Amino acid sequence: MVAETNLDISDLIFPLFLKEGMGIKEEIGSMPGIYRYSIDKLVQEVEQCLNLGLGTFALFPCINDSLKDQTASEALKPQGLYPRAIQTLKSTVPEAILLTDVAMDPYSSDGHDGLVIDGEIRNDESLEILAKMAVVQAQAGSDIIGPSDMMDGRVGVIREALDKQGFQNVSIMSYTAKYASVFYGPFRDALSSAPKHGDKKTYQMDPRNRREAIIEAELDIEEGADYLMVKPALAYLDVISQISSEFELPVAAYNVSGEYSMIKAAHQKGWLDGPQAMIESLTSIKRAGADLILSYFAREYAELLKS
Ligand code: PBG
């Protein structure tokens, strides 16, 4: 009766990985219990999750290395893996809400989120590609565009491109305060998308900075974001707390791959109780002020509540 924080299934967004093929469900080595699915298996997974009460899914494509190039050209093909997956889900399970990812890294031979020229990430030259990616995803049926690239100005450019093409009703969940974090390691395994050279510190945020997150949020709001996101979650609860108290937009937090895998590994070793650690971490993210949580634990949490 006096508990201040309640974690509902409807607060959770479940990230899912997909790959080309048929009948594929393969476990990701560094993320026990998390899989890459071919489109047919992805549909089954989403159906099961809907039955458990989950409603929103963040999709990430694992692209064959042979299709990657410097300009991420595969990302702009309407018949590519990602748009096909979005279309298939929207026609078979239309009630599933899809949050789709805009960033070049899954498609880039450089493994960076923006365009690399002469060893430098070029912010402004990346914007046009990112806006085109967003339109391709909206045409396929995306409900929410999630720019995870951290280029400056991309929310505004994406909003304008979507509106011009008639997608005023597609919303934008901006990765607002996305830090250059070591906790993304297992995700980069899942997509085999690690940078081929350098790191992401010229565009992702410095973990030492909090006020900078406020600037990022102000810019995103001005540019037309509908949701603000803080990422990772657990090492950045102070940032979640501040963003949610200073701004009125819904705040999402991304409980990232490394945060998931640490708990899974400790549980497998018998060093702590995994399900309890899951509940405590998710609750702390909600308590800090997140309205929504993207988490690889979403399905497990929903199953636990059901049982
Ligand atoms: C890249 C992207 C990353 C994640 C989501 N989108 C990794 C990165 O920036 O290198 C990480 C998610 C996770 O670790 O769970 N656009």
Tab-separated table of C-alpha atoms in Angstrom, residues 34-285:
chain	number	residue	atom	x	y	z
A	34	ILE	CA	18.466	-13.378	-25.978
A	35	TYR	CA	18.324	-14.467	-29.616
A	36	ARG	CA	18.657	-13.392	-33.215
A	37	TYR	CA	15.496	-14.316	-35.124
A	38	SER	CA	14.737	-14.735	-38.796
A	39	ILE	CA	11.565	-12.866	-39.748
A	40	ASP	CA	9.277	-15.928	-39.481
A	41	LYS	CA	10.548	-16.715	-35.971
A	42	LEU	CA	10.415	-13.052	-35.010
A	43	VAL	CA	6.687	-12.996	-35.721
A	44	GLN	CA	6.201	-15.978	-33.378
A	45	GLU	CA	8.264	-14.325	-30.666
A	46	VAL	CA	6.264	-11.091	-30.919
A	47	GLU	CA	2.977	-13.034	-30.792
A	48	GLN	CA	4.093	-14.797	-27.605
A	49	CYS	CA	5.206	-11.512	-26.054
A	50	LEU	CA	1.860	-9.867	-26.879
A	51	ASN	CA	0.151	-12.746	-25.067
A	52	LEU	CA	2.316	-12.006	-22.054
A	53	GLY	CA	1.145	-8.382	-22.108
A	54	LEU	CA	4.146	-6.725	-23.728
A	55	GLY	CA	3.140	-4.220	-26.379
A	56	THR	CA	6.188	-2.409	-27.748
A	57	PHE	CA	9.266	-3.798	-29.453
A	58	ALA	CA	12.574	-2.203	-30.441
A	59	LEU	CA	14.028	-3.901	-33.508
A	60	PHE	CA	17.714	-4.179	-34.407
A	61	PRO	CA	18.963	-5.847	-37.603
A	62	CYS	CA	22.062	-8.022	-37.845
A	63	ILE	CA	23.246	-7.348	-41.379
A	64	ASN	CA	25.490	-9.683	-43.341
A	65	ASP	CA	29.039	-8.275	-43.550
A	66	SER	CA	28.975	-8.559	-47.354
A	67	LEU	CA	26.136	-5.977	-47.481
A	68	LYS	CA	27.934	-3.357	-45.409
A	69	ASP	CA	29.539	-0.360	-47.043
A	70	GLN	CA	30.803	3.102	-46.193
A	71	THR	CA	27.477	4.848	-46.812
A	72	ALA	CA	25.218	2.170	-45.275
A	73	SER	CA	23.426	1.902	-48.626
A	74	GLU	CA	21.654	-1.319	-47.604
A	75	ALA	CA	19.716	0.678	-45.002
A	76	LEU	CA	17.941	2.639	-47.736
A	77	LYS	CA	16.651	-0.351	-49.704
A	78	PRO	CA	12.899	-0.830	-49.201
A	79	GLN	CA	13.369	-4.566	-49.837
A	80	GLY	CA	16.151	-4.901	-47.272
A	81	LEU	CA	15.864	-7.156	-44.237
A	82	TYR	CA	14.764	-4.419	-41.843
A	83	PRO	CA	11.883	-2.877	-43.837
A	84	ARG	CA	10.669	-6.395	-44.713
A	85	ALA	CA	10.604	-7.335	-41.050
A	86	ILE	CA	8.680	-4.167	-40.155
A	87	GLN	CA	6.148	-4.784	-42.956
A	88	THR	CA	5.669	-8.416	-42.004
A	89	LEU	CA	5.103	-7.606	-38.347
A	90	LYS	CA	2.717	-4.777	-39.166
A	91	SER	CA	0.636	-7.005	-41.416
A	92	THR	CA	0.576	-10.083	-39.174
A	93	VAL	CA	0.535	-8.540	-35.677
A	94	PRO	CA	-0.609	-4.935	-36.261
A	95	GLU	CA	-1.241	-4.372	-32.556
A	96	ALA	CA	2.492	-4.622	-31.820
A	97	ILE	CA	4.018	-1.144	-31.563
A	98	LEU	CA	7.349	-0.948	-33.356
A	99	LEU	CA	10.230	1.299	-32.345
A	100	THR	CA	12.781	1.219	-35.150
A	101	ASP	CA	16.416	2.199	-35.044
A	102	VAL	CA	18.042	4.964	-37.045
A	103	ALA	CA	21.850	4.855	-37.030
A	104	MET	CA	24.354	3.666	-39.606
A	105	ASP	CA	26.343	1.173	-37.507
A	106	PRO	CA	24.494	-2.069	-38.349
A	107	TYR	CA	25.061	-1.308	-42.055
A	108	SER	CA	28.379	0.518	-42.004
A	109	SER	CA	31.642	-1.139	-43.004
A	110	ASP	CA	33.270	1.292	-40.555
A	111	GLY	CA	30.990	0.216	-37.697
A	112	HIS	CA	30.183	3.836	-36.873
A	113	ASP	CA	26.798	5.481	-36.414
A	114	GLY	CA	27.615	8.256	-38.872
A	115	LEU	CA	29.508	8.628	-42.124
A	116	VAL	CA	33.290	8.248	-41.888
A	117	ILE	CA	35.453	10.253	-44.293
A	118	ASP	CA	39.246	10.281	-43.910
A	119	GLY	CA	38.956	8.643	-40.507
A	120	GLU	CA	36.578	11.304	-39.180
A	121	ILE	CA	32.886	10.989	-38.367
A	122	ARG	CA	31.159	13.692	-40.407
A	123	ASN	CA	28.114	14.942	-38.564
A	124	ASP	CA	26.392	17.038	-41.219
A	125	GLU	CA	27.021	14.656	-44.099
A	126	SER	CA	25.403	11.873	-42.043
A	127	LEU	CA	22.108	13.687	-41.553
A	128	GLU	CA	20.741	13.134	-45.049
A	129	ILE	CA	21.375	9.380	-44.849
A	130	LEU	CA	19.748	9.173	-41.421
A	131	ALA	CA	16.666	11.078	-42.598
A	132	LYS	CA	16.312	8.725	-45.583
A	133	MET	CA	16.614	5.710	-43.275
A	134	ALA	CA	13.791	7.084	-41.139
A	135	VAL	CA	11.532	7.559	-44.167
A	136	VAL	CA	12.201	4.001	-45.423
A	137	GLN	CA	11.258	2.676	-41.967
A	138	ALA	CA	8.129	4.820	-41.774
A	139	GLN	CA	7.071	3.629	-45.238
A	140	ALA	CA	7.466	0.056	-43.999
A	141	GLY	CA	5.144	0.797	-41.067
A	142	SER	CA	7.278	1.923	-38.139
A	143	ASP	CA	5.315	3.607	-35.335
A	144	ILE	CA	8.225	5.256	-33.538
A	145	ILE	CA	11.573	6.231	-35.008
A	146	GLY	CA	14.483	5.897	-32.572
A	147	PRO	CA	17.566	7.806	-33.696
A	148	SER	CA	20.389	6.161	-31.713
A	149	ASP	CA	23.185	7.760	-33.737
A	150	MET	CA	23.819	10.904	-31.645
A	151	MET	CA	24.625	13.157	-34.606
A	152	ASP	CA	23.765	16.771	-33.784
A	153	GLY	CA	20.625	18.058	-35.466
A	154	ARG	CA	19.272	14.718	-36.592
A	155	VAL	CA	15.952	14.909	-34.765
A	156	GLY	CA	14.991	18.079	-36.654
A	157	VAL	CA	16.089	16.729	-40.017
A	158	ILE	CA	14.240	13.439	-39.457
A	159	ARG	CA	11.067	15.234	-38.302
A	160	GLU	CA	11.078	17.399	-41.409
A	161	ALA	CA	11.682	14.451	-43.740
A	162	LEU	CA	8.897	12.404	-42.125
A	163	ASP	CA	6.421	15.287	-42.295
A	164	LYS	CA	7.251	15.991	-45.942
A	165	GLN	CA	6.470	12.380	-46.826
A	166	GLY	CA	3.164	12.437	-44.965
A	167	PHE	CA	4.300	10.646	-41.813
A	168	GLN	CA	3.168	13.279	-39.314
A	169	ASN	CA	1.831	10.505	-37.091
A	170	VAL	CA	5.121	8.654	-36.772
A	171	SER	CA	6.758	9.799	-33.564
A	172	ILE	CA	10.391	10.186	-32.579
A	173	MET	CA	11.967	8.690	-29.480
A	174	SER	CA	15.289	10.440	-29.382
A	175	TYR	CA	18.333	8.837	-27.815
A	176	THR	CA	18.903	12.135	-26.053
A	177	ALA	CA	21.635	11.459	-23.525
A	178	LYS	CA	23.471	8.474	-24.942
A	179	TYR	CA	26.822	8.000	-23.282
A	180	ALA	CA	29.976	6.488	-24.805
A	181	SER	CA	29.661	3.373	-22.671
A	182	VAL	CA	31.490	0.101	-22.249
A	183	PHE	CA	28.131	-1.462	-21.341
A	184	TYR	CA	27.201	-1.708	-25.049
A	185	GLY	CA	29.739	-4.512	-25.562
A	186	PRO	CA	27.332	-7.487	-25.814
A	187	PHE	CA	25.032	-5.544	-28.197
A	188	ARG	CA	27.931	-5.015	-30.594
A	189	ASP	CA	28.517	-8.799	-30.465
A	190	ALA	CA	24.864	-9.371	-31.257
A	191	LEU	CA	25.036	-7.251	-34.406
A	192	SER	CA	28.761	-7.663	-35.052
A	193	SER	CA	28.766	-3.878	-35.320
A	194	ALA	CA	31.795	-2.845	-33.246
A	195	PRO	CA	33.711	0.135	-34.710
A	196	LYS	CA	36.508	-1.047	-36.995
A	197	HIS	CA	38.691	1.810	-35.803
A	198	GLY	CA	38.529	4.478	-33.126
A	199	ASP	CA	35.660	4.805	-30.658
A	200	LYS	CA	32.341	6.646	-30.454
A	201	LYS	CA	33.521	9.387	-28.120
A	202	THR	CA	33.265	12.175	-30.682
A	203	TYR	CA	29.496	11.781	-30.894
A	204	GLN	CA	28.315	9.894	-27.809
A	205	MET	CA	28.431	11.701	-24.469
A	206	ASP	CA	31.226	11.781	-21.934
A	207	PRO	CA	30.237	9.747	-18.831
A	208	ARG	CA	31.604	12.560	-16.672
A	209	ASN	CA	28.952	15.010	-17.886
A	210	ARG	CA	25.482	15.637	-16.518
A	211	ARG	CA	24.680	19.245	-17.473
A	212	GLU	CA	25.430	18.403	-21.083
A	213	ALA	CA	22.466	16.009	-20.979
A	214	ILE	CA	20.225	19.013	-20.290
A	215	ILE	CA	21.535	20.787	-23.393
A	216	GLU	CA	20.906	17.653	-25.460
A	217	ALA	CA	17.347	17.431	-24.115
A	218	GLU	CA	16.609	21.100	-24.862
A	219	LEU	CA	17.853	20.697	-28.426
A	220	ASP	CA	15.871	17.493	-29.000
A	221	ILE	CA	12.664	19.098	-27.741
A	222	GLU	CA	13.205	22.138	-29.948
A	223	GLU	CA	13.804	19.855	-32.934
A	224	GLY	CA	10.562	17.927	-32.373
A	225	ALA	CA	11.297	14.857	-30.242
A	226	ASP	CA	8.268	13.151	-28.682
A	227	TYR	CA	10.209	11.150	-26.095
A	228	LEU	CA	13.601	11.639	-24.467
A	229	MET	CA	15.873	8.712	-23.714
A	230	VAL	CA	18.771	8.225	-21.325
A	231	LYS	CA	21.173	5.386	-22.065
A	232	PRO	CA	22.597	3.328	-20.358
A	233	ALA	CA	20.280	3.303	-17.343
A	234	LEU	CA	21.874	1.938	-14.178
A	235	ALA	CA	25.091	3.945	-14.177
A	236	TYR	CA	23.094	7.067	-15.143
A	237	LEU	CA	20.180	7.140	-12.695
A	238	ASP	CA	21.074	10.708	-11.733
A	239	VAL	CA	20.682	11.767	-15.361
A	240	ILE	CA	17.290	10.002	-15.618
A	241	SER	CA	16.211	11.724	-12.433
A	242	GLN	CA	17.215	15.173	-13.599
A	243	ILE	CA	15.826	14.876	-17.130
A	244	SER	CA	12.486	13.601	-15.859
A	245	SER	CA	12.164	16.365	-13.308
A	246	GLU	CA	13.142	19.192	-15.680
A	247	PHE	CA	11.171	18.233	-18.793
A	248	GLU	CA	7.575	17.278	-19.469
A	249	LEU	CA	8.070	14.755	-22.273
A	250	PRO	CA	7.929	11.040	-21.476
A	251	VAL	CA	11.361	9.767	-20.467
A	252	ALA	CA	12.650	6.385	-21.555
A	253	ALA	CA	15.720	4.658	-20.148
A	254	TYR	CA	17.677	1.940	-21.929
A	255	ASN	CA	18.744	-0.863	-19.604
A	256	VAL	CA	21.494	-1.886	-22.017
A	257	SER	CA	23.066	-5.177	-23.003
A	258	GLY	CA	25.981	-5.057	-20.553
A	259	GLU	CA	23.615	-4.329	-17.667
A	260	TYR	CA	21.623	-7.400	-18.643
A	261	SER	CA	24.590	-9.692	-19.206
A	262	MET	CA	26.298	-8.837	-15.906
A	263	ILE	CA	23.262	-10.047	-13.977
A	264	LYS	CA	22.887	-13.127	-16.165
A	265	ALA	CA	26.554	-14.057	-15.724
A	266	ALA	CA	26.476	-13.588	-11.956
A	267	HIS	CA	23.297	-15.665	-11.777
A	268	GLN	CA	24.852	-18.465	-13.833
A	269	LYS	CA	27.821	-18.509	-11.473
A	270	GLY	CA	25.498	-18.711	-8.499
A	271	TRP	CA	26.800	-15.400	-7.180
A	272	LEU	CA	23.449	-13.680	-6.930
A	273	ASP	CA	19.762	-14.284	-7.487
A	274	GLY	CA	19.184	-13.197	-11.091
A	275	PRO	CA	15.403	-12.648	-11.007
A	276	GLN	CA	15.636	-10.605	-7.800
A	277	ALA	CA	18.481	-8.550	-9.276
A	278	MET	CA	16.348	-7.990	-12.373
A	279	ILE	CA	13.386	-6.712	-10.357
A	280	GLU	CA	15.561	-4.473	-8.202
A	281	SER	CA	17.364	-2.915	-11.175
A	282	LEU	CA	14.215	-2.325	-13.211
A	283	THR	CA	12.483	-0.846	-10.177
A	284	SER	CA	15.388	1.505	-9.482
A	285	ILE	CA	15.214	2.812	-13.059
